[in-house]
Every structure is written in C-alpha cells, then in structure tokens.
C-alpha cells in the first residue's frame, strides 16, 4: 500500500509522488504548510512510479506549487504570496 502526494506544478501539470508505508510521515501535511510559511524546501522520501520503484529524496518547494493534496483529500489551496 502506498500514499500518494499530488503536487500541482506551475503550468497546470500534476506530479504524483508515491510514498511507501515504511516511509510514511504522519506529519507531512503539517510540514508542507510550515515549509510554505517559512519559505523553506522540504525533503520527501518518495518514488516517481506506482509500481514500486526505489524511492529517492525529492526536494519539494511548496512556494512553487499551485496546490498539493494526499490521496483522496481535496486540493489544499495555497495562500497568495506576499513579496
């Protein structure tokens, strides 16, 4: 069983990241929100395919995303950026 983190990339593309149960982070949604607020990059241990490819550390910058959500959740709208 895998969790899927859906990332809304600029330009309308969506990139799913597949997280194995043994790599699951219960606090990932909270960590993504915190990374957005503090303008930091977050490391997520995930794979790029659903067929069990070896996971790697993926650098995720929430400030560059249009949205994100886990599995069947609703997309999490990201607040407008203040410069």
N, CA, C and O atoms as a MOPAC input file, in Angstrom:
PM7 MOZYME 1SCF
protein

 N      0.84000 1    -1.18300 1     0.00000 1
 C      0.00000 1     0.00000 1     0.00000 1
 C      0.88300 1     1.24400 1     0.00000 1
 O      1.88300 1     1.30600 1     0.71500 1
 N      0.50700 1     2.22000 1    -0.79900 1
 C      1.26900 1     3.46200 1    -0.88700 1
 C      0.34800 1     4.65500 1    -0.71600 1
 O     -0.82300 1     4.61000 1    -1.09200 1
 N      0.88700 1     5.71600 1    -0.14900 1
 C      0.20700 1     7.00500 1    -0.12700 1
 C      0.69200 1     7.78100 1    -1.33700 1
 O      1.81400 1     7.58700 1    -1.80600 1
 N     -0.16000 1     8.65500 1    -1.83600 1
 C      0.20700 1     9.45500 1    -2.99100 1
 C      0.10400 1    10.92800 1    -2.62100 1
 O     -0.93700 1    11.39800 1    -2.16200 1
 N      1.19600 1    11.64200 1    -2.82800 1
 C      1.22500 1    13.09200 1    -2.65000 1
 C      1.15300 1    13.70000 1    -4.03300 1
 O      2.06600 1    13.52700 1    -4.84100 1
 N      0.06300 1    14.41900 1    -4.31400 1
 C     -0.14300 1    15.04700 1    -5.61400 1
 C      0.35200 1    16.48700 1    -5.53200 1
 O     -0.08200 1    17.24900 1    -4.66700 1
 N      1.25800 1    16.85600 1    -6.43000 1
 C      1.81600 1    18.20300 1    -6.45700 1
 C      1.33200 1    18.92100 1    -7.70800 1
 O      1.52300 1    18.43000 1    -8.82100 1
 N      0.71100 1    20.07000 1    -7.53400 1
 C      0.28000 1    20.88900 1    -8.66300 1
 C      1.41800 1    21.80400 1    -9.08000 1
 O      1.74200 1    22.76300 1    -8.38000 1
 N      2.02300 1    21.50300 1   -10.22500 1
 C      3.16600 1    22.27400 1   -10.71100 1
 C      2.69100 1    23.47600 1   -11.51800 1
 O      1.57100 1    23.47300 1   -12.02900 1
 N      3.53400 1    24.50700 1   -11.63800 1
 C      3.17400 1    25.64300 1   -12.48300 1
 C      2.91400 1    25.16300 1   -13.91600 1
 O      3.57700 1    24.24700 1   -14.40200 1
 N      1.95900 1    25.78100 1   -14.57100 1
 C      1.62900 1    25.38600 1   -15.92700 1
 C      0.52600 1    24.33900 1   -15.99500 1
 O      0.18200 1    23.87400 1   -17.08200 1
 N     -0.03300 1    23.96400 1   -14.85000 1
 C     -1.16100 1    23.04700 1   -14.83300 1
 C     -0.81500 1    21.56900 1   -14.77700 1
 O     -1.72200 1    20.73700 1   -14.74400 1
 N      0.45700 1    21.21400 1   -14.76400 1
 C      0.85000 1    19.81300 1   -14.68500 1
 C      0.75300 1    19.32200 1   -13.23700 1
 O      1.01700 1    20.07400 1   -12.30000 1
 N      0.37100 1    18.05100 1   -13.06700 1
 C      0.34300 1    17.45400 1   -11.73600 1
 C      1.36200 1    16.32600 1   -11.68600 1
 O      1.44500 1    15.50900 1   -12.60300 1
 N      2.13600 1    16.29000 1   -10.60600 1
 C      3.16900 1    15.27000 1   -10.43300 1
 C      2.85500 1    14.47000 1    -9.17500 1
 O      2.90900 1    15.02000 1    -8.07500 1
 N      2.52700 1    13.18800 1    -9.30800 1
 C      2.30000 1    12.37300 1    -8.11100 1
 C      3.62100 1    11.81200 1    -7.57000 1
 O      4.49600 1    11.39900 1    -8.33100 1
 N      3.74000 1    11.80800 1    -6.26000 1
 C      4.87000 1    11.16200 1    -5.58500 1
 C      4.29800 1    10.01400 1    -4.76400 1
 O      3.33600 1    10.19800 1    -4.01800 1
 N      4.88500 1     8.83700 1    -4.90100 1
 C      4.39100 1     7.62800 1    -4.24000 1
 C      5.22700 1     7.33400 1    -3.00200 1
 O      6.43900 1     7.13600 1    -3.08800 1
 N      4.56400 1     7.30900 1    -1.84900 1
 C      5.24400 1     7.13400 1    -0.56400 1
 C      4.88700 1     5.76500 1     0.00100 1
 O      3.71700 1     5.48100 1     0.26100 1
 N      5.89900 1     4.91500 1     0.19100 1
 C      5.66700 1     3.58300 1     0.75100 1
 C      5.26100 1     3.68600 1     2.21600 1
 O      5.58700 1     4.66100 1     2.89300 1
 N      4.55500 1     2.68600 1     2.69200 1
 C      4.10100 1     2.68200 1     4.08300 1
 C      5.25900 1     2.81300 1     5.06500 1
 O      5.13300 1     3.50700 1     6.07400 1
 N      6.37900 1     2.16000 1     4.78800 1
 C      7.50600 1     2.24100 1     5.71400 1
 C      8.18000 1     3.62000 1     5.70900 1
 O      8.93900 1     3.94600 1     6.62100 1
 N      7.89800 1     4.42600 1     4.68000 1
 C      8.45500 1     5.78400 1     4.60500 1
 C      7.41900 1     6.84600 1     4.94300 1
 O      7.69300 1     8.04200 1     4.84500 1
 N      6.23500 1     6.40900 1     5.33800 1
 C      5.13100 1     7.33200 1     5.58700 1
 C      5.45900 1     8.29300 1     6.73000 1
 O      6.02000 1     7.89800 1     7.75200 1
 N      5.10100 1     9.54700 1     6.53500 1
 C      5.30300 1    10.59800 1     7.52700 1
 C      3.92800 1    11.15400 1     7.89300 1
 O      3.30900 1    11.86700 1     7.10300 1
 N      3.45900 1    10.82500 1     9.08900 1
 C      2.13300 1    11.25800 1     9.52800 1
 C      2.00200 1    12.78500 1     9.56600 1
 O      0.89700 1    13.32100 1     9.48200 1
 N      3.12600 1    13.47100 1     9.69300 1
 C      3.10500 1    14.92200 1     9.83100 1
 C      3.42600 1    15.64800 1     8.53100 1
 O      3.67300 1    16.85400 1     8.54300 1
 N      3.42400 1    14.92900 1     7.41100 1
 C      3.78900 1    15.54400 1     6.13800 1
 C      2.89900 1    16.72400 1     5.76600 1
 O      3.43700 1    17.76100 1     5.37700 1
 N      1.56500 1    16.63600 1     5.86000 1
 C      0.75300 1    17.81600 1     5.52400 1
 C      1.11400 1    19.04700 1     6.36700 1
 O      1.18900 1    20.16200 1     5.85200 1
 N      1.33500 1    18.82800 1     7.65800 1
 C      1.71600 1    19.94200 1     8.53900 1
 C      3.09600 1    20.48100 1     8.16800 1
 O      3.31700 1    21.69200 1     8.18200 1
 N      4.01000 1    19.59300 1     7.84000 1
 C      5.36500 1    20.01400 1     7.44800 1
 C      5.33400 1    20.80800 1     6.14400 1
 O      6.10300 1    21.75500 1     5.98200 1
 N      4.44600 1    20.43100 1     5.20100 1
 C      4.31400 1    21.18400 1     3.95100 1
 C      3.77100 1    22.59000 1     4.20300 1
 O      4.24800 1    23.55900 1     3.61200 1
 N      2.77400 1    22.69900 1     5.08300 1
 C      2.22300 1    24.02200 1     5.41000 1
 C      3.28500 1    24.89600 1     6.09000 1
 O      3.39500 1    26.08600 1     5.79200 1
 N      4.06100 1    24.30800 1     6.99900 1
 C      5.12000 1    25.05800 1     7.68200 1
 C      6.19600 1    25.49100 1     6.69000 1
 O      6.67800 1    26.62200 1     6.75600 1
 N      6.57400 1    24.61200 1     5.78200 1
 C      7.58800 1    24.95400 1     4.77900 1
 C      7.11400 1    26.10100 1     3.90100 1
 O      7.91200 1    26.95500 1     3.51600 1
 N      5.82800 1    26.13200 1     3.57900 1
 C      5.28500 1    27.23800 1     2.79100 1
 C      5.38900 1    28.55400 1     3.55600 1
 O      5.80800 1    29.57000 1     3.00000 1
 N      5.00600 1    28.53100 1     4.83300 1
 C      5.02900 1    29.75000 1     5.64500 1
 C      6.43600 1    30.28100 1     5.85800 1
 O      6.64000 1    31.49100 1     5.95200 1
 N      7.40400 1    29.37900 1     5.93300 1
 C      8.77500 1    29.79700 1     6.22900 1
 C      9.65900 1    29.84800 1     4.98200 1
 O     10.86400 1    30.07900 1     5.08000 1
 N      9.05500 1    29.63000 1     3.80700 1
 C      9.78000 1    29.66900 1     2.52800 1
 C     10.98200 1    28.72900 1     2.51200 1
 O     12.06900 1    29.09900 1     2.06800 1
 N     10.77100 1    27.51400 1     3.00100 1
 C     11.84400 1    26.52700 1     3.00000 1
 C     11.50300 1    25.37800 1     2.05600 1
 O     10.35500 1    25.21500 1     1.64000 1
 N     12.50200 1    24.60100 1     1.73300 1
 C     12.35300 1    23.42500 1     0.88100 1
 C     12.28500 1    22.20100 1     1.77900 1
 O     13.02700 1    22.09800 1     2.75600 1
 N     11.40300 1    21.28300 1     1.45200 1
 C     11.15700 1    20.09500 1     2.25500 1
 C     11.63800 1    18.85400 1     1.49100 1
 O     11.44400 1    18.75800 1     0.27900 1
 N     12.25300 1    17.92300 1     2.18700 1
 C     12.67200 1    16.66300 1     1.57900 1
 C     11.61400 1    15.59900 1     1.85500 1
 O     11.22800 1    15.37300 1     3.00200 1
 N     11.14900 1    14.94700 1     0.78300 1
 C     10.15100 1    13.88600 1     0.88400 1
 C     10.77000 1    12.61900 1     0.29900 1
 O     11.26900 1    12.63800 1    -0.82500 1
 N     10.74100 1    11.51700 1     1.05200 1
 C     11.28200 1    10.24200 1     0.56900 1
 C     10.15600 1     9.53200 1    -0.18200 1
 O      9.24100 1     8.98500 1     0.43400 1
 N     10.22700 1     9.54200 1    -1.51700 1
 C      9.13200 1     9.01500 1    -2.33400 1
 C      9.65100 1     8.51900 1    -3.67500 1
 O     10.77800 1     8.80800 1    -4.07600 1
 N      8.79700 1     7.76600 1    -4.35300 1
 C      9.10500 1     7.27600 1    -5.68900 1
 C      8.29000 1     8.02000 1    -6.72600 1
 O      7.31100 1     8.69200 1    -6.40300 1
 N      8.70900 1     7.89000 1    -7.98800 1
 C      8.01700 1     8.57000 1    -9.07500 1
 C      7.04900 1     7.67100 1    -9.83100 1
 O      6.32600 1     8.14400 1   -10.70800 1
 N      7.02400 1     6.38000 1    -9.50400 1
 C      6.08100 1     5.49400 1   -10.18400 1
 C      5.35800 1     4.62700 1    -9.16000 1
 O      5.86400 1     4.36500 1    -8.06900 1
 N      4.18000 1     4.19800 1    -9.53700 1
 C      3.33300 1     3.42800 1    -8.62600 1
 C      3.65800 1     1.94600 1    -8.61000 1
 O      2.99500 1     1.17800 1    -7.91400 1
 N      4.66100 1     1.53200 1    -9.36100 1
 C      4.97800 1     0.11600 1    -9.47800 1
 C      6.10700 1    -0.33200 1    -8.57600 1
 O      6.67600 1    -1.40500 1    -8.78000 1
 N      6.43800 1     0.46500 1    -7.58900 1
 C      7.40200 1     0.03600 1    -6.59500 1
 C      8.84900 1     0.33800 1    -6.90700 1
 O      9.74800 1    -0.33600 1    -6.40500 1
 N      9.08500 1     1.35300 1    -7.73700 1
 C     10.45900 1     1.75100 1    -7.98500 1
 C     11.10800 1     2.24500 1    -6.70500 1
 O     10.42400 1     2.65600 1    -5.76800 1
 N     12.41300 1     2.20300 1    -6.67100 1
 C     13.12300 1     2.63400 1    -5.46700 1
 C     12.84700 1     4.10600 1    -5.17600 1
 O     12.97900 1     4.95100 1    -6.06100 1
 N     12.46400 1     4.41500 1    -3.93300 1
 C     12.23100 1     5.81400 1    -3.58800 1
 C     13.54800 1     6.57400 1    -3.46000 1
 O     14.60300 1     6.00000 1    -3.18800 1
 N     13.45000 1     7.86300 1    -3.66300 1
 C     14.59200 1     8.76500 1    -3.54000 1
 C     14.15900 1     9.95600 1    -2.69800 1
 O     12.97000 1    10.12500 1    -2.42800 1
 N     15.10400 1    10.77500 1    -2.28700 1
 C     14.76800 1    12.00900 1    -1.58300 1
 C     14.42600 1    13.07000 1    -2.61900 1
 O     15.26000 1    13.43400 1    -3.44700 1
 N     13.19200 1    13.56400 1    -2.56400 1
 C     12.70000 1    14.56000 1    -3.50800 1
 C     12.60000 1    15.88900 1    -2.77000 1
 O     12.00100 1    15.96900 1    -1.69800 1
 N     13.18100 1    16.91700 1    -3.34300 1
 C     13.11400 1    18.25000 1    -2.75300 1
 C     11.82500 1    18.92300 1    -3.23200 1
 O     11.60800 1    19.06400 1    -4.43600 1
 N     10.96900 1    19.34100 1    -2.29000 1
 C      9.69000 1    19.96300 1    -2.61100 1
 C      9.69200 1    21.38000 1    -2.05200 1
 O      9.93300 1    21.59100 1    -0.86300 1
 N      9.42400 1    22.34100 1    -2.92000 1
 C      9.32400 1    23.73600 1    -2.50700 1
 C      7.85300 1    24.13900 1    -2.61200 1
 O      7.38800 1    24.46100 1    -3.70500 1
 N      7.11300 1    24.12800 1    -1.50200 1
 C      5.68200 1    24.44000 1    -1.55400 1
 C      5.37600 1    25.82500 1    -2.12600 1
 O      4.28900 1    26.04000 1    -2.66200 1
 N      6.30900 1    26.75700 1    -2.02100 1
 C      6.07800 1    28.10500 1    -2.55800 1
 C      5.97300 1    28.09800 1    -4.08100 1
 O      5.44600 1    29.04500 1    -4.66500 1
 N      6.46600 1    27.04900 1    -4.72800 1
 C      6.41700 1    26.95700 1    -6.18500 1
 C      5.23500 1    26.13400 1    -6.69500 1
 O      5.08100 1    25.95600 1    -7.90300 1
 N      4.40000 1    25.63300 1    -5.78200 1
 C      3.27500 1    24.77700 1    -6.16300 1
 C      1.98100 1    25.56800 1    -6.27900 1
 O      1.78200 1    26.56500 1    -5.58400 1
 N      1.10600 1    25.11000 1    -7.16800 1
 C     -0.23300 1    25.68500 1    -7.26400 1
 C     -1.14400 1    25.09200 1    -6.19500 1
 O     -2.01000 1    25.77700 1    -5.65000 1
 N     -0.93200 1    23.78400 1    -5.89600 1
 C     -1.70700 1    23.08800 1    -4.87800 1
 C     -0.98600 1    21.78800 1    -4.53900 1
 O     -0.02700 1    21.39900 1    -5.20600 1
 N     -1.46200 1    21.13300 1    -3.49900 1
 C     -0.99700 1    19.78900 1    -3.15200 1
 C     -2.10500 1    19.10600 1    -2.37400 1
 O     -2.92600 1    19.76100 1    -1.73100 1
 N     -2.12100 1    17.77600 1    -2.43800 1
 C     -3.04300 1    17.00200 1    -1.60700 1
 C     -2.56700 1    15.55900 1    -1.52600 1
 O     -1.84200 1    15.07300 1    -2.39400 1
 N     -2.99300 1    14.89200 1    -0.46800 1
 C     -2.64600 1    13.49000 1    -0.22900 1
 C     -3.82600 1    12.61300 1    -0.64500 1
 O     -4.96300 1    12.87500 1    -0.25400 1
 N     -3.56000 1    11.58000 1    -1.43200 1
 C     -4.55300 1    10.58400 1    -1.83400 1
 C     -5.88200 1    11.21000 1    -2.24300 1
 O     -5.94700 1    11.95700 1    -3.22000 1
 N     -6.94700 1    10.90500 1    -1.49100 1
 C     -8.29000 1    11.33300 1    -1.87500 1
 C     -8.73700 1    12.63300 1    -1.20100 1
 O     -9.91800 1    12.97900 1    -1.24900 1
 N     -7.80700 1    13.34800 1    -0.57900 1
 C     -8.16700 1    14.62200 1     0.03900 1
 C     -8.46600 1    15.65600 1    -1.04200 1
 O     -8.13500 1    15.46700 1    -2.21300 1
 N     -9.08100 1    16.72500 1    -0.63700 1
 C     -9.28800 1    17.84300 1    -1.55500 1
 C     -7.97000 1    18.59100 1    -1.70600 1
 O     -7.16800 1    18.62800 1    -0.77200 1
 N     -7.73800 1    19.18900 1    -2.87800 1
 C     -6.51900 1    20.00100 1    -3.02700 1
 C     -6.44700 1    21.09000 1    -1.95700 1
 O     -7.45100 1    21.71800 1    -1.62000 1
 N     -5.24400 1    21.29900 1    -1.43400 1
 C     -5.02700 1    22.30600 1    -0.40800 1
 C     -4.65800 1    23.61300 1    -1.10800 1
 O     -3.55300 1    23.73800 1    -1.63600 1
 N     -5.57100 1    24.58800 1    -1.11700 1
 C     -5.22600 1    25.84500 1    -1.78400 1
 C     -4.09500 1    26.52800 1    -1.04300 1
 O     -4.06800 1    26.54300 1     0.18800 1
 N     -3.18600 1    27.07800 1    -1.77400 1
 C     -2.05400 1    27.76100 1    -1.16400 1
 C     -2.33200 1    29.25500 1    -1.15000 1
 O     -2.83700 1    29.78700 1    -2.13900 1
 N     -2.02100 1    29.94500 1    -0.07000 1
 C     -2.29800 1    31.38100 1     0.00600 1
 C     -1.46100 1    32.15600 1    -0.99900 1
 O     -0.39500 1    31.71000 1    -1.42300 1
 N     -1.96300 1    33.31500 1    -1.36600 1
 C     -1.19200 1    34.17900 1    -2.26300 1
 C      0.11600 1    34.54400 1    -1.62400 1
 O      0.20400 1    34.72700 1    -0.40900 1
 N      1.12700 1    34.64900 1    -2.44200 1
 C      2.44700 1    35.00100 1    -1.91800 1
 C      2.55900 1    36.50900 1    -1.75300 1
 O      2.10900 1    37.26900 1    -2.61100 1
 N      3.14400 1    36.92600 1    -0.67900 1
 C      3.38200 1    38.34700 1    -0.42500 1
 C      4.86700 1    38.59800 1    -0.60000 1
 O      5.69400 1    37.96600 1     0.05700 1
 N      5.19800 1    39.51000 1    -1.47500 1
 C      6.61800 1    39.80100 1    -1.73000 1
 C      7.01500 1    41.11700 1    -1.11900 1
 O      8.17100 1    41.52600 1    -1.23200 1

